[in-house]
Each structure stands twice: as structure tokens, then as C-alpha cells.
mmCIF file of C-alpha atoms and ligand atoms in Angstrom:
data_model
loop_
_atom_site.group_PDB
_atom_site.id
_atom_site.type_symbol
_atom_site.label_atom_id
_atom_site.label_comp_id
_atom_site.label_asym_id
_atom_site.label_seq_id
_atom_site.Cartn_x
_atom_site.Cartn_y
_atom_site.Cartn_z
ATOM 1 C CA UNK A 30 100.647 131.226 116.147
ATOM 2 C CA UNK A 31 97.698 130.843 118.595
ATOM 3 C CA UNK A 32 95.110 132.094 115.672
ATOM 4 C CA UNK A 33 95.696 128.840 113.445
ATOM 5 C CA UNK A 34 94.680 126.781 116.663
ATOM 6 C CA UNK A 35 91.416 126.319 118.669
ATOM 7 C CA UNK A 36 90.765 124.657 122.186
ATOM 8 C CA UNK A 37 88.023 121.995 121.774
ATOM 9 C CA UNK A 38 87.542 119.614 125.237
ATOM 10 C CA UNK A 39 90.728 121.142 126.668
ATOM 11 C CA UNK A 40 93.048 120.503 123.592
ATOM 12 C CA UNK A 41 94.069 122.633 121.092
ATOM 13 C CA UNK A 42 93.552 121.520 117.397
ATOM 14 C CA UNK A 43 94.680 123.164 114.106
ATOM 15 C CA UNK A 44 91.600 125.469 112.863
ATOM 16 C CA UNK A 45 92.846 125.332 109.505
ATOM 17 C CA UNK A 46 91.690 121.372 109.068
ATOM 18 C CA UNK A 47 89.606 120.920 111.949
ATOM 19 C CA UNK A 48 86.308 122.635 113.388
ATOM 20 C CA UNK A 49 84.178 122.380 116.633
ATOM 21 C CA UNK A 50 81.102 122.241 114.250
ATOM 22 C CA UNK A 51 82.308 118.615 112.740
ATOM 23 C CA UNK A 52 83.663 118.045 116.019
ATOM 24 C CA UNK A 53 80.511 118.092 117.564
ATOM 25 C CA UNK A 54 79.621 116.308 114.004
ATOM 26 C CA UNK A 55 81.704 113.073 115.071
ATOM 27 C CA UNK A 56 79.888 112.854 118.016
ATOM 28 C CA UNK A 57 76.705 111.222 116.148
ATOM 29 C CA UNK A 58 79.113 108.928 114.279
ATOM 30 C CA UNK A 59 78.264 105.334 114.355
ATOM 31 C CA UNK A 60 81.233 102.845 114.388
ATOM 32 C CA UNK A 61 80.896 99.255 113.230
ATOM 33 C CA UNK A 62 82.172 96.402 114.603
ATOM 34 C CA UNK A 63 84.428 95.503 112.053
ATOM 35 C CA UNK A 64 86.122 98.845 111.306
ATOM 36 C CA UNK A 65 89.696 99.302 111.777
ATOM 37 C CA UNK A 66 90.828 102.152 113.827
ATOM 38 C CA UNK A 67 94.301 103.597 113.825
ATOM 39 C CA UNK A 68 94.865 105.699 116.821
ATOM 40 C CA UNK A 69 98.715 107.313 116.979
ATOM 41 C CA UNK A 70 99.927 110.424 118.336
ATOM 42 C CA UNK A 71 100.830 112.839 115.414
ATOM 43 C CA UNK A 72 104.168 111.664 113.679
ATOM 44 C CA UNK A 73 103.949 108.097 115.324
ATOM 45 C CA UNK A 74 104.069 106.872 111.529
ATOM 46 C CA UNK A 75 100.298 107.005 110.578
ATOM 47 C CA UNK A 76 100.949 107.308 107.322
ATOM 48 C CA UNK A 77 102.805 103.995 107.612
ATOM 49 C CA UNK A 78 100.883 102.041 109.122
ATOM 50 C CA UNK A 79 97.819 103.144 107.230
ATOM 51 C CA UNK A 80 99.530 101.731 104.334
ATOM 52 C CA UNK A 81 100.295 98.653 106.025
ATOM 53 C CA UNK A 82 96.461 98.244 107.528
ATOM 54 C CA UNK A 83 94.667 99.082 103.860
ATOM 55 C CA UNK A 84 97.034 96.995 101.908
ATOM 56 C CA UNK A 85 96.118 93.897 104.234
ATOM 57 C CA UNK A 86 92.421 94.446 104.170
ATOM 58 C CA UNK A 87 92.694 95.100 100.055
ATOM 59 C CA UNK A 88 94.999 92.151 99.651
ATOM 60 C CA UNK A 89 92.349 89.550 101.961
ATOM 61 C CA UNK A 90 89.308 91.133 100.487
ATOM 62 C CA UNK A 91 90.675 91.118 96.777
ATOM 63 C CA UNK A 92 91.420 87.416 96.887
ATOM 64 C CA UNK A 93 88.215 86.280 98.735
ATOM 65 C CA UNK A 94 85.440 88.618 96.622
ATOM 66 C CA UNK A 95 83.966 87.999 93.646
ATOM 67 C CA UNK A 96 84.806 90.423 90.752
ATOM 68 C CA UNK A 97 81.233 91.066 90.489
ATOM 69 C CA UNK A 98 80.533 92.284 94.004
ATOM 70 C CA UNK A 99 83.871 94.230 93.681
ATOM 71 C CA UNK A 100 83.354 97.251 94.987
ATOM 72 C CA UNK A 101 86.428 99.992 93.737
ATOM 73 C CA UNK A 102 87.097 101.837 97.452
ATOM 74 C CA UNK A 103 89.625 104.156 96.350
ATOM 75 C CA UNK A 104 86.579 106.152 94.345
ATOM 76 C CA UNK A 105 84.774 106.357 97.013
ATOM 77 C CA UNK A 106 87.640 107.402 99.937
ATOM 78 C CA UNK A 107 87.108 109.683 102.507
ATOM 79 C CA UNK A 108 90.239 111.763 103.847
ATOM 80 C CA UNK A 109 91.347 108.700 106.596
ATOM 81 C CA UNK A 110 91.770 110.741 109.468
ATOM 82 C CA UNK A 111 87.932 110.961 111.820
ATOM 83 C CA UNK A 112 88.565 114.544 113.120
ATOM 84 C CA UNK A 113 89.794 116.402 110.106
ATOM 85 C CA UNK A 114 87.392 117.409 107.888
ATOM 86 C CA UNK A 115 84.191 119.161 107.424
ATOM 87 C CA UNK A 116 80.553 118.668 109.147
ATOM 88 C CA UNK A 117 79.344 116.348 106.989
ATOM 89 C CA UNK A 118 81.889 113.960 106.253
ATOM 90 C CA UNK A 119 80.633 111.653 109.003
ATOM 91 C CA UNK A 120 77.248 111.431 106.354
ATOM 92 C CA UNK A 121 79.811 110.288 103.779
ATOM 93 C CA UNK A 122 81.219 108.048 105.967
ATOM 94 C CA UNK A 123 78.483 105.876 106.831
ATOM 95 C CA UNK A 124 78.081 105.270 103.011
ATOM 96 C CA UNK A 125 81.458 104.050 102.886
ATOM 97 C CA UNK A 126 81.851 99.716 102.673
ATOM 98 C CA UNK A 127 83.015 97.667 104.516
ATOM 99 C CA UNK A 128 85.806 97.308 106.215
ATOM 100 C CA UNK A 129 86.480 100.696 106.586
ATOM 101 C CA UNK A 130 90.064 101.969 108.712
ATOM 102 C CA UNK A 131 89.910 105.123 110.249
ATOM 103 C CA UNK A 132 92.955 106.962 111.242
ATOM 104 C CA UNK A 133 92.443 109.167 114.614
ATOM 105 C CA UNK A 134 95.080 111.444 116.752
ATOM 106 C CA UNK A 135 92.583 111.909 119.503
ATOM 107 C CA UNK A 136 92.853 110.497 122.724
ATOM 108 C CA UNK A 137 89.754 107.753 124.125
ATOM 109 C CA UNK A 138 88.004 110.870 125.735
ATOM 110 C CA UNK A 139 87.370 112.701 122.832
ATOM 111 C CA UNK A 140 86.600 109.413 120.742
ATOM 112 C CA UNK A 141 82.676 108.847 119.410
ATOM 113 C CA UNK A 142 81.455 106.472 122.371
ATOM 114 C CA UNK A 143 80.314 103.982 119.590
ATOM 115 C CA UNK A 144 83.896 103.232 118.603
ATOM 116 C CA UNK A 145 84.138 101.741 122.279
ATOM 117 C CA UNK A 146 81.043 100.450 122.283
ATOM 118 C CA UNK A 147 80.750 98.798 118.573
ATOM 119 C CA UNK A 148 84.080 96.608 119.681
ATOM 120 C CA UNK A 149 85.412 97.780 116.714
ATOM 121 C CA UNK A 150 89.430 97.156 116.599
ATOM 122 C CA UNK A 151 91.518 99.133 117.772
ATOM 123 C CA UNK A 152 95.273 99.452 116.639
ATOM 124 C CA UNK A 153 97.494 101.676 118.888
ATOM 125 C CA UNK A 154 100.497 102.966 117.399
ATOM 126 C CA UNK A 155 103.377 104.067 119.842
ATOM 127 C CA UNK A 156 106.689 105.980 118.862
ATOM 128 C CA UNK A 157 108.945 107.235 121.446
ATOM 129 C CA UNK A 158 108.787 110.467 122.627
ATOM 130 C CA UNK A 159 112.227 112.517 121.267
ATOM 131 C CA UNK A 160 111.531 111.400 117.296
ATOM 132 C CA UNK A 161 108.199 112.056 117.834
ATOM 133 C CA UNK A 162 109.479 115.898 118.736
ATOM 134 C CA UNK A 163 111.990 115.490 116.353
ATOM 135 C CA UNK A 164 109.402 114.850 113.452
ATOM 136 C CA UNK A 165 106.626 117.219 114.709
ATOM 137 C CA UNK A 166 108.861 120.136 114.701
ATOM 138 C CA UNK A 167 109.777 119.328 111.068
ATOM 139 C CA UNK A 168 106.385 119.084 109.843
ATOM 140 C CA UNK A 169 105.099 122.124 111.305
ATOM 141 C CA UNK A 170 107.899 124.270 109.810
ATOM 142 C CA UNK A 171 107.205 122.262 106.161
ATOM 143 C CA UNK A 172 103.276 122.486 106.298
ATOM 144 C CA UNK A 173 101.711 125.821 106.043
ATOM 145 C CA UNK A 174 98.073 124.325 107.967
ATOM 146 C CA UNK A 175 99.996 124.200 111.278
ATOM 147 C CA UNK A 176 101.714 126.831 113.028
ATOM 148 C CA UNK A 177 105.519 127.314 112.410
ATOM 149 C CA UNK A 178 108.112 127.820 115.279
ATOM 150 C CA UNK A 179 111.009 130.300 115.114
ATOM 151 C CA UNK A 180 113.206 127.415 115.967
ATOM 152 C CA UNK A 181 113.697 123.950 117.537
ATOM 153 C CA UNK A 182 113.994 125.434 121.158
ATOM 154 C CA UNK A 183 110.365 127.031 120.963
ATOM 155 C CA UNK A 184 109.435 124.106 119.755
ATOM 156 C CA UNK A 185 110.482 122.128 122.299
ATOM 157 C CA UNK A 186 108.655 124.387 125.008
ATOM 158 C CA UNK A 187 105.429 123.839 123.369
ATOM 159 C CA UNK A 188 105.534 119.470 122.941
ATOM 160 C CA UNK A 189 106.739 120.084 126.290
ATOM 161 C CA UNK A 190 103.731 122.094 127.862
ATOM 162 C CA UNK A 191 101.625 120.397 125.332
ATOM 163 C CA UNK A 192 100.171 124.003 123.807
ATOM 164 C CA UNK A 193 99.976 122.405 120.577
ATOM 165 C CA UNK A 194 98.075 120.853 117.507
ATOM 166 C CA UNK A 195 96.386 117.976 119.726
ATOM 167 C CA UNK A 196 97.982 118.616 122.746
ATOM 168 C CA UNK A 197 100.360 116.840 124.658
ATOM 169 C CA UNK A 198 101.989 113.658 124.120
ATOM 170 C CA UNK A 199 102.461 113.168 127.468
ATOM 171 C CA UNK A 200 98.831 113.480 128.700
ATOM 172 C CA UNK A 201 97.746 111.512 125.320
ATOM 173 C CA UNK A 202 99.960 108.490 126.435
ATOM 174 C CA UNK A 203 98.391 108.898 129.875
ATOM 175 C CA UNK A 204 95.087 108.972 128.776
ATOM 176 C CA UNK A 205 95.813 106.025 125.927
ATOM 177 C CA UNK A 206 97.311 103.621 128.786
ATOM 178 C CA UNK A 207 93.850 103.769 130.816
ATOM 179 C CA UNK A 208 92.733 101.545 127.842
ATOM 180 C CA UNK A 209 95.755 99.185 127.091
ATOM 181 C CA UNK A 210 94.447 96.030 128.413
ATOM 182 C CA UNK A 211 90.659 96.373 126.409
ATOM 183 C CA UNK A 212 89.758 93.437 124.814
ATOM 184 C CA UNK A 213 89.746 95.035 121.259
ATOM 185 C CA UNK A 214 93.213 96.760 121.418
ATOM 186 C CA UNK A 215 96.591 96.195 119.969
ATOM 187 C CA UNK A 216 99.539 98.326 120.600
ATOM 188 C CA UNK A 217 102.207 98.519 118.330
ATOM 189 C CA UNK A 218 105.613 100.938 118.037
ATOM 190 C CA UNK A 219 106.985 102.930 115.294
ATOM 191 C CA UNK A 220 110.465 101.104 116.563
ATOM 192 C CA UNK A 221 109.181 97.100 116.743
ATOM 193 C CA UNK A 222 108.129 97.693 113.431
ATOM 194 C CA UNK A 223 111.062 99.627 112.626
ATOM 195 C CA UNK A 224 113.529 96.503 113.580
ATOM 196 C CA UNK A 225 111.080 93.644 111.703
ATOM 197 C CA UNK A 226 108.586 94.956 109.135
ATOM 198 C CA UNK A 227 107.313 91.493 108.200
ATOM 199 C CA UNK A 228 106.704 90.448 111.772
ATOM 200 C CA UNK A 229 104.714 93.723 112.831
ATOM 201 C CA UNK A 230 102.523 92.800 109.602
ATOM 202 C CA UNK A 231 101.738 89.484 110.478
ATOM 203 C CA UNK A 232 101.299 90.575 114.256
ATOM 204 C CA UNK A 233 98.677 93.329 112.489
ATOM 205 C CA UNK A 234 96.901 90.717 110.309
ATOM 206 C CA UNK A 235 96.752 87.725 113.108
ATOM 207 C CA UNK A 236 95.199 90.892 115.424
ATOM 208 C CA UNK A 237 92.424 91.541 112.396
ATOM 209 C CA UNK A 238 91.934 87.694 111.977
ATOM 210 C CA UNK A 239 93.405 87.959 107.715
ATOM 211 C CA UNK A 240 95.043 84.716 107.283
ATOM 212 C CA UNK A 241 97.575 85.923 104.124
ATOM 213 C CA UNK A 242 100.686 83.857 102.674
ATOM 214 C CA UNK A 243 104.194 84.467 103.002
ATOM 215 C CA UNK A 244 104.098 85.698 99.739
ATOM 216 C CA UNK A 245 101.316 88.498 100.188
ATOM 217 C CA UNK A 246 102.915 89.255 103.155
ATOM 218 C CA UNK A 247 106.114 90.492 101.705
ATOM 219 C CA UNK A 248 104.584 92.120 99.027
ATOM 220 C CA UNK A 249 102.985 94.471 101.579
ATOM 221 C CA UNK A 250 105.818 94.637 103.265
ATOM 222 C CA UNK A 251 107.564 95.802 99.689
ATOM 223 C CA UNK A 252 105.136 98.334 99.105
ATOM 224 C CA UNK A 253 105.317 99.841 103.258
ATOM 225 C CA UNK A 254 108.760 100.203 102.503
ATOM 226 C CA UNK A 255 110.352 103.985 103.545
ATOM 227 C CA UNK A 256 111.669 103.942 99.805
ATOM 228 C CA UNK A 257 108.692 102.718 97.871
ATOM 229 C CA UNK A 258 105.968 105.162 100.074
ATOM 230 C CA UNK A 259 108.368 107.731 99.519
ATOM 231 C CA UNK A 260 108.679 107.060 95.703
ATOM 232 C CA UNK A 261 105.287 107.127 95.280
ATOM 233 C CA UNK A 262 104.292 109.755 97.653
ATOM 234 C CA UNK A 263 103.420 112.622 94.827
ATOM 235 C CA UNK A 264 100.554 109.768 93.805
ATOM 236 C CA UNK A 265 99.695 109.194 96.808
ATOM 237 C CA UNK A 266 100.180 112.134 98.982
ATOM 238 C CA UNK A 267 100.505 115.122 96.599
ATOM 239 C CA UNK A 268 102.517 118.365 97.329
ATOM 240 C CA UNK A 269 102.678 116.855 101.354
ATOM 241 C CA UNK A 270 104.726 113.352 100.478
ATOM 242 C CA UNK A 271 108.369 115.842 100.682
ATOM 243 C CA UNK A 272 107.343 116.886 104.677
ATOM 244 C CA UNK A 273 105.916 113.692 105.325
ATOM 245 C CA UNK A 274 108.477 110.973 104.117
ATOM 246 C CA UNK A 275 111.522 113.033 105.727
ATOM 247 C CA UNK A 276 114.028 110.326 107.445
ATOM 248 C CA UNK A 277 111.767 107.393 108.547
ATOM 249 C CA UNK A 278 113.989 106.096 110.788
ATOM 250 C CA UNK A 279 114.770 106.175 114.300
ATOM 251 C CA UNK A 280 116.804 108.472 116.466
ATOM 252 C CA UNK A 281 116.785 111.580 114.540
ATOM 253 C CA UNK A 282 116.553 113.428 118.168
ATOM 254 C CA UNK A 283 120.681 113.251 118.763
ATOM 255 C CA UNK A 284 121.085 115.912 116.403
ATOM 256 C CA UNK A 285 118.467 118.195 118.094
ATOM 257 C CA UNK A 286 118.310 117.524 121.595
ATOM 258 C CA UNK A 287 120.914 119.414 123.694
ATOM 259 C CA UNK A 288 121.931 118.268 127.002
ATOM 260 C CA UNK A 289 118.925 120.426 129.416
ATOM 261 C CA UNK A 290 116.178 119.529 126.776
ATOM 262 C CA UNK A 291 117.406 115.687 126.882
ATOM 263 C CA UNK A 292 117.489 115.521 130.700
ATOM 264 C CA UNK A 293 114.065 117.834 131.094
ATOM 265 C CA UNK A 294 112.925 115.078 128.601
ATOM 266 C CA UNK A 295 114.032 112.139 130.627
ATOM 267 C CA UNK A 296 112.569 113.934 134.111
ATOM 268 C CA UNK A 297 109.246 114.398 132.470
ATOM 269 C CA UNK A 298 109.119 110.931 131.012
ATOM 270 C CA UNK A 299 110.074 109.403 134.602
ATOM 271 C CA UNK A 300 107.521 111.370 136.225
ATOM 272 C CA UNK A 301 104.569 110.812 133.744
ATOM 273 C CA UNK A 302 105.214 107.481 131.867
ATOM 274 C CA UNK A 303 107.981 105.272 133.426
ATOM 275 C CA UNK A 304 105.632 103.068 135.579
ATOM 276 C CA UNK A 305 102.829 103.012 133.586
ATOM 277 C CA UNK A 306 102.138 99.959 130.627
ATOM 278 C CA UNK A 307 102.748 102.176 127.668
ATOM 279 C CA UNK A 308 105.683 103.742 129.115
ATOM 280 C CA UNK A 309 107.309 100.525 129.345
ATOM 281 C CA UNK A 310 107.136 99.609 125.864
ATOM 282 C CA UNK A 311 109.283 103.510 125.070
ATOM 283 C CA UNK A 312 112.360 102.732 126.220
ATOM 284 C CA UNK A 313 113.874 104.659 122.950
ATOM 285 C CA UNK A 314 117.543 104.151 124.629
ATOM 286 C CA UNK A 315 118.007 100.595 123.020
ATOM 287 C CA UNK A 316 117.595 101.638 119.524
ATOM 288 C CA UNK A 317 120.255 104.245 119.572
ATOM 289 C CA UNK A 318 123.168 102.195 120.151
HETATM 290 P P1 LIG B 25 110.365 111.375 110.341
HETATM 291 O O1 LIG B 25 109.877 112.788 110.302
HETATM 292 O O2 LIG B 25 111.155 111.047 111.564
HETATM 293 O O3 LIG B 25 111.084 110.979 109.087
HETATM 294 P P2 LIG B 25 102.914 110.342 110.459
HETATM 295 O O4 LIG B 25 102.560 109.513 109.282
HETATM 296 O O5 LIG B 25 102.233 109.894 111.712
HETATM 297 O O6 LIG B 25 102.766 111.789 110.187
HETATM 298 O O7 LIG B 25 104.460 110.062 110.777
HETATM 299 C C1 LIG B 25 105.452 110.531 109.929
HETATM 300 C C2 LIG B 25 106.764 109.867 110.275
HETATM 301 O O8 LIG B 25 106.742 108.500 109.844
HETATM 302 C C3 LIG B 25 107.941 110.528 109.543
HETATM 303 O O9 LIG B 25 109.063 110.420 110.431
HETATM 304 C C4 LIG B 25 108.061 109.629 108.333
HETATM 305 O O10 LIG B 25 109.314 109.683 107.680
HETATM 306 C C5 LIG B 25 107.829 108.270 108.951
HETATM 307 N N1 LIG B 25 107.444 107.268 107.949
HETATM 308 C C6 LIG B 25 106.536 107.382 106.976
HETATM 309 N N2 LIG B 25 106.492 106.279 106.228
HETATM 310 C C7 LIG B 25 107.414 105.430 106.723
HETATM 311 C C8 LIG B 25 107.843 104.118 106.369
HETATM 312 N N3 LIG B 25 107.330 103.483 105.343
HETATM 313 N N4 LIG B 25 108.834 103.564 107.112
HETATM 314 C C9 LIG B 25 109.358 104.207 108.160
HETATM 315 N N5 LIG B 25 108.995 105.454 108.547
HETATM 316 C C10 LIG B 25 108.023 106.060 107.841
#
């Protein structure tokens, strides 16, 4: 398992769609101030909000540009995500218009500095901890670029020590929550937006300053939809769209979880997370009711 992984700045990353040479790459890349980024822990529901983020910008710049200067982005997209790729997509990236969003699952560390210093927006997505487990354990055993596990239990000992595909989601809250009062930052969880769709999206679009109707709104919340991503997942996503659209919902974990994992779960969360800002807004015991 350890042979599909490799250590970069203390945290292991999958070797199969990562490298240290475009890692060291990224560090030269240049963010501007009016890029979008989208920084969530692996299975926090990137995909999801990705949607949401691209549809809004598409939607405000659609109605407000001329067909003339229109420029057709999906022709010229870049795989979203900053650290997977090769060398030289951080070249191709600073070719790409205007506003561009750029998903991340690194932690502020091992961010380009410019991306702090550009003011560029940042929007933090949060889910809690157990479906995050829950969801991550399913896509490893679906998705041949990261390692498989023999079963949930070895599973659970690796998100536990964090000797994983971008390391711990402990640490990466930790890290995360040194940042949550920046100017430029808005947190949002998989669960808020879980409960009221149309609210998180006008939350999202008041944070980017798009002023949209009602109207646009729900359209976008129409297309963010579990059901219509999923639908359209072999157009959008390809051969991944079956791992990656899987439940969508939240508290998956009961039916994995036994008793010592739960409590081990709790302990570590207490220990780690309970006092701190972003630990507050994980109290995944409401939503399970
Ligand atoms: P589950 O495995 O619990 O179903 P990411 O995009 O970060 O990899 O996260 C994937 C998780 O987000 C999956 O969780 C997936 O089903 C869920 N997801 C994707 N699109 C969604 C949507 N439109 N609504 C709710 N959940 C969604």
C-alpha cells in the first residue's frame, strides 16, 4: 500500500496523481486576487461545492458579458484540483481567465504563499469527521489511484494515525483553524448545506460579492442537486461519477462505526478539536437524530 504513496512536507500524498516535481512546481504559482479557492479535506463534498462555486461565477459572468468578449472556459479547463497534476500545469494555469476556482486538499502550510498573500477568497469546506471516514474508505476501495484497505477496520487505523492520502484530518482541521478568522475566509459544512441548499448558495454568492435572483439561485441549486450531479456524472465525471456520487447524505458512519472505533473517535475529537473554532461548528450528533 505504502508504494502508491509519497511523503512530501511531512504528509503522504497519492504518487499515482501527484509528484514532488509539480509540487515544488506550485510553489512558483501566482494567485490572483479574485480567484476562488476551495479548500476541503478529501470527501468533504468538493465535488459539490465545485459545482455550486462554477455555476455561480458562470451564471453572474454569463449575464453581465458581452457575447463578443465571451470567452468558452470549459475548452480551456484545467483538472480543478492545484496539487494534482503534472509540472507544468501551473504554466497552463496562468493562461487560464478570469475568475478562475481552484479546488485544494492541502492544508495553509503547504499552500503557494501568493494565495495568502494575493487576498484571493478563500472558501473552507467542513464535513464532520465519521462520514468523512465513512466516504474515504469507500473511495479508496472504488478508485484504483489510491491504495485499497483489506477492510473498514484497517481503514479506520490509518484516518486515525493519519498515514494516508493527505494525511490526517485531524492535524488538517488543526492546521485549517489557525486561519479561521482571516479576512478572506468563509467556512462552510457539508451538513449546513446539507439541511438548506439554497441558503448555503446565497451565503457562497453574498461571500464572492454575485448579486443573482431568486430565480438563478434555484436553478443552481437544481443543478447541485445529489440526483441531477449524479445523473449527469458519466458527462461530467467519466468512469469516477459511480465512486464519487455514492450516498450524499449524512450519517452513513452508524452502519460502520462499532462501539471502540466510535468512542476512540469521540476521545480523539475531544482531545484535538472540541475547543477549538472549527471544532465547534462539527458537532455531527445533531444531524443523526
Ligand atoms: P458519500 O461518499 O458519503 O456519498 P468529494 O467531492 O470531496 O470527494 O466528496 C464526495 C462526497 O460528497 C460523497 O459522499 C458524495 O456522495 C457527496 N456528494 C457529492 N455530490 C453531492 C451533492 N450534490 N449533494 C450531496 N452530497 C454530495
Amino acid at each position: 500500500r505504502e508504494e502508491l504513496l509519497f511523503s512530501y512536507k511531512g504528509i503522504l500524498y497519492p504518487a499515482t496523481i501527484c509528484s514532488p516535481e509539480a509540487f515544488r512546481a506550485m510553489e512558483s504559482f501566482e494567485a490572483r486576487p479574485d480567484d476562488v479557492i476551495l479548500a476541503g479535506y478529501p470527501k468533504t463534498g468538493t465535488n459539490w461545492v465545485g459545482q455550486i462555486l462554477t455555476d455561480l461565477i458562470a451564471t453572474f459572468e454569463k449575464r453581465n458579458q458581452d457575447e463578443e468578449n465571451h470567452v468558452n472556459k470549459e475548452e480551456l479547463e484545467e483538472f480543478p484540483y492545484l496539487e494534482i497534476g503534472d509540472a507544468e500545469k501551473y504554466e497552463r494555469m496562468s493562461k487560464l481567465p478570469s475568475r478562475r476556482v481552484i479546488f485544494t486538499h492541502l492544508i495553509p502550510e503547504n499552500l503557494p504563499r501568493s494565495i495568502f498573500k494575493s487576498k484571493a477568497k478563500i472558501l473552507l469546506l467542513l464535513r464532520n469527521l465519521k462520514d468523512v471516514a465513512t466516504s474515504f474508505y469507500h473511495f479508496s476501495n472504488a478508485l484504483s489511484a489510491l491504495p485499497s484497505y483489506e477492510s473498514w477496520d484497517d481503514f479506520f487505523i490509518a484516518f486515525m494515525t493519519g498515514k494516508m492520502p493527505w494525511g490526517s484530518y485531524f492535524n488538517y482541521l488543526s492546521e485549517w483553524n489557525k486561519h479561521v478568522d482571516d479576512k478572506n475566509i468563509m467556512t462552510i459544512t457539508y451538513e449546513e448545506l446539507k439541511e438548506n441548499q439554497a441558503l448555503g448558495v446565497k451565503n457562497i454568492a453574498a461571500f464572492l460579492g454575485l448579486s443573482l435572483t431568486e430565480e438563478e439561485i434555484q436553478d443552481i441549486v437544481e443543478r447541485s442537486s445529489f440526483q441531477s450531479m449524479k445523473k449527469n456524472s458519466p458527462k461530467t465525471h467519466g468512469a469516477l461519477g459511480t465512486a464519487l456520487f455514492r450516498k450524499g447524505g449524512v450519517c452513513d458512519w452508524k452502519s460502520f462505526f462499532n462501539e471502540d472505533q466510535n468512542q476512540a473517535m469521540d476521545k480523539a475529537f475531544e482531545e484535538l478539536l472540541a475547543g477549538t473554532k472549527l471544532g465547534t461548528k462539527l458537532k455531527y450528533e445533531i444531524y443523526c437524530k
